[in-house]
Short mmCIF file of C-alpha atoms and ligand atoms in Angstrom, two decimals:
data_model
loop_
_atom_site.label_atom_id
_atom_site.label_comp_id
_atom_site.label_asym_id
_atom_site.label_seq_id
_atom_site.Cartn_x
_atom_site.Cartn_y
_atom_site.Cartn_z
CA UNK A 43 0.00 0.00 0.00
CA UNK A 44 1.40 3.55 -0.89
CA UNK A 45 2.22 5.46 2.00
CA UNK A 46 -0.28 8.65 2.43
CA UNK A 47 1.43 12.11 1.94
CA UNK A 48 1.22 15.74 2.02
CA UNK A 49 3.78 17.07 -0.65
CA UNK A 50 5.55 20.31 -1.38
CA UNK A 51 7.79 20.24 -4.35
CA UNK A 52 10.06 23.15 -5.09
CA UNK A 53 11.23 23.39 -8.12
CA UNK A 54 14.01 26.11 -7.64
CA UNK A 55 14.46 29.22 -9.80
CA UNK A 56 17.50 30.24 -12.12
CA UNK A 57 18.17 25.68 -12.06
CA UNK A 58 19.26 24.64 -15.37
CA UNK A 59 17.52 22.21 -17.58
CA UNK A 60 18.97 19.64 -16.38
CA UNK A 61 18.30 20.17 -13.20
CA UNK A 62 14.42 21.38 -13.59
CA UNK A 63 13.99 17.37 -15.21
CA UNK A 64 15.70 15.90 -12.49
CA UNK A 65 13.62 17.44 -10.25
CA UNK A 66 10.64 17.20 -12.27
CA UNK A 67 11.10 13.08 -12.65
CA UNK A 68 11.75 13.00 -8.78
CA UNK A 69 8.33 15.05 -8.50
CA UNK A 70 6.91 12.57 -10.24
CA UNK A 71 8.41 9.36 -8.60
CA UNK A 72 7.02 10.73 -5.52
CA UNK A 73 3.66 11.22 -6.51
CA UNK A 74 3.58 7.57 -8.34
CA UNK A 75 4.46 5.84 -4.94
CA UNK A 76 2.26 7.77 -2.77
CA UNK A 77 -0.99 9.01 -1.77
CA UNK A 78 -1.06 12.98 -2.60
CA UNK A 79 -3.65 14.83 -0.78
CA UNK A 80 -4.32 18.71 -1.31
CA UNK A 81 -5.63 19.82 2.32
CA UNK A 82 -7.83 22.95 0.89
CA UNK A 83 -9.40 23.00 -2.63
CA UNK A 84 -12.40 25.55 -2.98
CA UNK A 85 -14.56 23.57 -5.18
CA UNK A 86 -17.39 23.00 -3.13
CA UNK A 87 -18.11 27.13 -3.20
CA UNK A 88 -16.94 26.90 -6.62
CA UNK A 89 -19.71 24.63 -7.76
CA UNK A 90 -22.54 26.64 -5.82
CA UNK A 91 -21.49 29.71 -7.86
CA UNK A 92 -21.15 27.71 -11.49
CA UNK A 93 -22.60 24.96 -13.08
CA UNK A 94 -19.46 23.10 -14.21
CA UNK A 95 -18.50 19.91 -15.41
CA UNK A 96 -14.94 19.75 -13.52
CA UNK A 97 -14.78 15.65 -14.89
CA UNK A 98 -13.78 17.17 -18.23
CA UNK A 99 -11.01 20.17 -18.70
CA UNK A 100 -11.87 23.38 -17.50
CA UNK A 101 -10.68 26.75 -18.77
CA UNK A 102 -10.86 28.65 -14.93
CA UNK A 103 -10.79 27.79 -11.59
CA UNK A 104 -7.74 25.16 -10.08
CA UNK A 105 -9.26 21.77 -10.15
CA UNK A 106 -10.65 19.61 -12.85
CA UNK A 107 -10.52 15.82 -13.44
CA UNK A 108 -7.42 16.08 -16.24
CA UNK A 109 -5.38 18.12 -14.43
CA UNK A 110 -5.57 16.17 -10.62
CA UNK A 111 -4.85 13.15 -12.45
CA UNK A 112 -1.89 14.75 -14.67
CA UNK A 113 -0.27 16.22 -10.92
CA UNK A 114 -1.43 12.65 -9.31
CA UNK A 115 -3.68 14.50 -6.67
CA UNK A 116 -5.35 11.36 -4.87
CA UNK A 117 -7.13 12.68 -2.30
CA UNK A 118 -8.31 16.64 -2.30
CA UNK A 119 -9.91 17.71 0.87
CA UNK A 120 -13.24 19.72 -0.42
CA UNK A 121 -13.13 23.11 1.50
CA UNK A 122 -16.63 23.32 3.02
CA UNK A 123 -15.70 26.99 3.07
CA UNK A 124 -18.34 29.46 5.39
CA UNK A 125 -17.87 33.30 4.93
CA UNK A 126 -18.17 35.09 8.06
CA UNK A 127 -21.17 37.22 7.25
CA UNK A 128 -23.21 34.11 7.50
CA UNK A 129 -22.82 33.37 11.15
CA UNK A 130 -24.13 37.08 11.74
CA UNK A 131 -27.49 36.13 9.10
CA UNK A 132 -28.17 32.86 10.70
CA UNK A 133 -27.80 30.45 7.70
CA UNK A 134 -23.75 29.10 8.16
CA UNK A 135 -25.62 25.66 8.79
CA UNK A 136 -27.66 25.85 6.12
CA UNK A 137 -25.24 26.65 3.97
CA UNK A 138 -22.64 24.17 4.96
CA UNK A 139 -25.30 21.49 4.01
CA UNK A 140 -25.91 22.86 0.55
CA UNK A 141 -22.10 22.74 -0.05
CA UNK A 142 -21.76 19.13 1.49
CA UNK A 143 -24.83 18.39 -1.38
CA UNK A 144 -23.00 19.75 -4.02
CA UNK A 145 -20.22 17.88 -3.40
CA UNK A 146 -22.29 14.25 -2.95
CA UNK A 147 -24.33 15.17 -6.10
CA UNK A 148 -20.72 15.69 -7.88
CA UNK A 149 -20.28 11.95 -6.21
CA UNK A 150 -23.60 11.05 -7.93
CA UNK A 151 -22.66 11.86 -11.20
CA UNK A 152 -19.54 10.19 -11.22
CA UNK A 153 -19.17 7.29 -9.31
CA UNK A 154 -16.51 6.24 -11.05
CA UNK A 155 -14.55 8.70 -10.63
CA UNK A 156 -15.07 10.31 -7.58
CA UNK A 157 -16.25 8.96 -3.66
CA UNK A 158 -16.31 10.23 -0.20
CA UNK A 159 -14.02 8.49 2.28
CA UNK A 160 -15.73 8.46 5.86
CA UNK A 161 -12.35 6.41 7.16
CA UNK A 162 -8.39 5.81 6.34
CA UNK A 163 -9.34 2.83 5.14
CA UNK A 164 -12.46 3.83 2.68
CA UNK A 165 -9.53 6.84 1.18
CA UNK A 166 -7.23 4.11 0.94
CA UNK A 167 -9.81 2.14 -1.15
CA UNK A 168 -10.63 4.35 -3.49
CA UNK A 169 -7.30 5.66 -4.52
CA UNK A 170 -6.22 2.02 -4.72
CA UNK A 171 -9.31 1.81 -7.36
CA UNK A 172 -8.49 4.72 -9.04
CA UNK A 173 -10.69 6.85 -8.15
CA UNK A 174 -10.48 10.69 -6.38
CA UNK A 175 -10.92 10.83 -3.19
CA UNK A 176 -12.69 13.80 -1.47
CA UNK A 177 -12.72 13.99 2.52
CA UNK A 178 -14.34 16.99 3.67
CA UNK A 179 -13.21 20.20 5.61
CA UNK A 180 -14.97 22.83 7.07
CA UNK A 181 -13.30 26.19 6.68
CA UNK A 182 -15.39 28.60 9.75
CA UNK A 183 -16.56 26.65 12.80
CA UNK A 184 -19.76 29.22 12.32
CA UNK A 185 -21.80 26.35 11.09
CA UNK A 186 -21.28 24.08 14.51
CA UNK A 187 -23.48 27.18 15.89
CA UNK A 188 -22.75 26.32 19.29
CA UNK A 189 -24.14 22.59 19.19
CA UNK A 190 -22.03 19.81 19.78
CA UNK A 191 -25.13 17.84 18.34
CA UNK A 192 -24.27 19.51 15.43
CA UNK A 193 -20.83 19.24 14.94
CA UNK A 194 -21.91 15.35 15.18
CA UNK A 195 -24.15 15.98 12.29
CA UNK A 196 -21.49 17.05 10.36
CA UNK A 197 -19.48 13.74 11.49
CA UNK A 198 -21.42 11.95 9.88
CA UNK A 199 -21.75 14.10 6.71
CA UNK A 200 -18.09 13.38 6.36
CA UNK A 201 -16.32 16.33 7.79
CA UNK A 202 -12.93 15.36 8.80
CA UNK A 203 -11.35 18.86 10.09
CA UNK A 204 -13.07 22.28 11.08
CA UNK A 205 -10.85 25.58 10.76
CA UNK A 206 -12.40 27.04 13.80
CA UNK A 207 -13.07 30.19 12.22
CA UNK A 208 -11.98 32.13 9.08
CA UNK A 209 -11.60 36.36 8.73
CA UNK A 210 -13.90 37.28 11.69
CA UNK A 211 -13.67 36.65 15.14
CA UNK A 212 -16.90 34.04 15.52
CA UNK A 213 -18.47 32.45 18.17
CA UNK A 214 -15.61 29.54 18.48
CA UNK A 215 -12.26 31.90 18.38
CA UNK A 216 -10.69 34.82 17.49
CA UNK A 217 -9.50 35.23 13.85
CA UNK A 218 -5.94 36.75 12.60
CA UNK A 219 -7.46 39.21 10.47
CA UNK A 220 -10.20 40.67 12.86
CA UNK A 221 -9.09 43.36 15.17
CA UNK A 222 -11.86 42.19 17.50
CA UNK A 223 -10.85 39.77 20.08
CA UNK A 224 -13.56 38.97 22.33
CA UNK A 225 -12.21 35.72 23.61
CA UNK A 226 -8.73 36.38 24.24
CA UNK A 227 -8.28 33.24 22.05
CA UNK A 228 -10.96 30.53 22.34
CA UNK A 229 -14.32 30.63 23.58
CA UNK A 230 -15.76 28.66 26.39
CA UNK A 231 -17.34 26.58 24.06
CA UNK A 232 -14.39 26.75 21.78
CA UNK A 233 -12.87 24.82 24.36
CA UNK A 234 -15.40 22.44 24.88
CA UNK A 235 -15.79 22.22 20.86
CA UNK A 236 -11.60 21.45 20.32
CA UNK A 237 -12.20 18.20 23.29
CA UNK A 238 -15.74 16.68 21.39
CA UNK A 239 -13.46 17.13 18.04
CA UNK A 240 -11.04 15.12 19.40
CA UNK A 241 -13.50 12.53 20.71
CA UNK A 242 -14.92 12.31 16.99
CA UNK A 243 -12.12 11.99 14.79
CA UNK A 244 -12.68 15.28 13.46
CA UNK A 245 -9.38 17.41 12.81
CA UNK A 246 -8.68 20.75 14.17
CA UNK A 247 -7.38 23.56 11.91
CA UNK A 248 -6.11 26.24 13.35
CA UNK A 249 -5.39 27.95 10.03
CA UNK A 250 -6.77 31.17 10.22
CA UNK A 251 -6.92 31.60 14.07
CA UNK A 252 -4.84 34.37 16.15
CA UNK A 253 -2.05 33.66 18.24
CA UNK A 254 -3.37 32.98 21.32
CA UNK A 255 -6.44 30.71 20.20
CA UNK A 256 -3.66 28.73 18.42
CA UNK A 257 -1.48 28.36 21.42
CA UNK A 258 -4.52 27.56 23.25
CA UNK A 259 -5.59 24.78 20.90
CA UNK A 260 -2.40 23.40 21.45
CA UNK A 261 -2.54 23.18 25.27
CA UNK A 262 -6.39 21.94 24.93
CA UNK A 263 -5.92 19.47 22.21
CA UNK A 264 -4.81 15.38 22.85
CA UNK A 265 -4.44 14.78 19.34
CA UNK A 266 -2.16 16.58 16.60
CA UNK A 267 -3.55 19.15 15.30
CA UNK A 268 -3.47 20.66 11.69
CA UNK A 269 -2.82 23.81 9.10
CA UNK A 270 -4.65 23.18 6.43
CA UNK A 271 -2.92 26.07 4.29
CA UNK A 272 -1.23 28.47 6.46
CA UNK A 273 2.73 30.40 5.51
CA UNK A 274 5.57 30.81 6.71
CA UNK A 275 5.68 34.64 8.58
CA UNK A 276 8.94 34.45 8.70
CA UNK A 277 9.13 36.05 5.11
CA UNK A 278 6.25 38.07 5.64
CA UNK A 279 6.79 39.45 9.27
CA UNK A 280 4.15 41.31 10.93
CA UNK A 281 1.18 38.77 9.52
CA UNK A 282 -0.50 37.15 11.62
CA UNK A 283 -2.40 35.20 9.06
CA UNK A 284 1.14 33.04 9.16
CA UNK A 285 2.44 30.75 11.59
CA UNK A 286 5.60 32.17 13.03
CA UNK A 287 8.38 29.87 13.23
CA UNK A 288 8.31 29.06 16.82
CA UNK A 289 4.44 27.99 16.30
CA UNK A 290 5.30 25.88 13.61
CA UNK A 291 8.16 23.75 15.82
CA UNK A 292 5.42 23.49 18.81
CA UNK A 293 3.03 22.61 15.96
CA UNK A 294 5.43 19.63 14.71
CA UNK A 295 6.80 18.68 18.53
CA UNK A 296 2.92 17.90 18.68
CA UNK A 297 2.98 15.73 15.84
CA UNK A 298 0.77 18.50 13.34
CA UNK A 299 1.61 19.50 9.84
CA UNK A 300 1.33 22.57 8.23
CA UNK A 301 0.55 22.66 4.74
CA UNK A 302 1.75 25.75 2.82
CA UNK A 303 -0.42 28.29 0.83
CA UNK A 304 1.27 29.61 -2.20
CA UNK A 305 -0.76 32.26 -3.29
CA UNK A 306 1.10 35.15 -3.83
CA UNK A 307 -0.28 36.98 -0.71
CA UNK A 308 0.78 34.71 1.75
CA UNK A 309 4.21 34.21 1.08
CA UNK A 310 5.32 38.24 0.01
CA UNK A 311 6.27 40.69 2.35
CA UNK A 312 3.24 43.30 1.28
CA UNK A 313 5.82 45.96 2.46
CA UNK A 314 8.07 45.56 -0.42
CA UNK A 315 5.81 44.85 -3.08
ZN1 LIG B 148 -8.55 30.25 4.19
#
């Protein structure tokens, strides 16, 4: 059985041609003998804004059929993705069910190409049959609206991490990019949420959080916990968006990963641009 992995392949500017093949054919022996999973692709949101085919080529967005298998993407985690405005309206759990139906109707329509893994093993499966699999994370805890009942309802929907919240502060934690702070971190029932999360199997992703909620997750959590696409501050200092380096060792003595985000923003000092 291949061994499951979460790759980040450089291929170095200014390296000959040589060396870009080399590296290119080593890309590629990696991604032949393992399992590659992407831990945040938007095409849940995506798919509620378009009506696309993405089993055949598509001319925008980042992920259709041809190109996953051309990059040997195995498992993409669908990015139940909640924007913050609809915690405030009342509908975040509403909403995350439409997206979760998007993605099972996408399941639907190709069942031979595509199937929700609800364990290790079922992922395992269905790469080893070919097939794309597509766990599910929920990017904004705002959905869970304060119900452990329905954080299990999302369980069993297939939801396999939660980033507790996303660019405002929310009733879980406090975000990076919200100058209110009302918890000082995590909420009471943050807390209490990061504990049941455990207990279910269900990831925590502390992409997105501020400082102290992270540090706090840390102390709270008994399992490793996750960034699902976080950066590296140290080359964009100031951001809090980023994990700074000494978050990212206490993130791996834990046993965590961070995956990194390459979009431009995330990874450029906005002071030089
Ligand atoms: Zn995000």
């Amino acid at each position: 059985m291949r061994k499951m992995i979460f790759v980040i392949i450089l291929v170095l500017g200014g390296c000959n041609k040589t060396s870009q093949n080399d590296q290119y054919a080593l890309a590629q022996q990696l991604v032949n003998q393992n399992i590659l999973i992407d831990g945040y692709i938007d095409l849940p949101y995506r798919l509620s804004k378009e009506n696309t085919d993405v089993s055949l080529s598509t001319s925008v967005g980042d992920f259709d059929v041809p190109r996953a298998k051309a990059g040997g993407l195995n498992a993409p985690f669908m990015s139940i993705y909640i924007p913050a405005e609809k915690e405030v309206d009342g509908t975040a759990t509403e909403y995350a069910n439409q997206l979760i139906d998007r993605i099972e109707d996408l399941v639907t329509a190709h069942p031979n190409i595509f199937a929700i893994p609800n364990t290790l093993q079922q992922l395992n499966n269905q790469v080893e049959q070919g097939k794309i699999s597509l766990p599910l994370g929920m990017e904004n805890g705002a959905a869970i609206n304060g119900s452990i009942e329905t954080l299990r309802h999302f369980q069993r929907r297939g939801v396999r991490y939660i980033t507790l919240t996303h660019s405002k502060s929310n009733h879980i934690s406090d975000s990076s990019y919200d100058e209110s702070r009302p918890w000082g971190g995590l909420s009471d029932f943050g807390s209490q949420l990061v504990m049941e999360m455990n207990k279910l199997g269900i990831m925590v992703d502390v992409s997105h959080v501020s400082d102290k909620a992270f540090w706090q997750v840390l102390e709270i959590s008994s399992v490793p916990v996750i960034a699902s696409h976080s950066s590296a501050r140290h080359f964009t200092p100031g951001f809090e968006r980023n994990m700074s380096d000494a978050m990212i060792k206490a993130l791996a003595d834990q046993g965590g990963i961070i995956m990194i985000n390459f979009g431009s923003t995330f990874i450029i000092n906005s002071a030089i641009l």
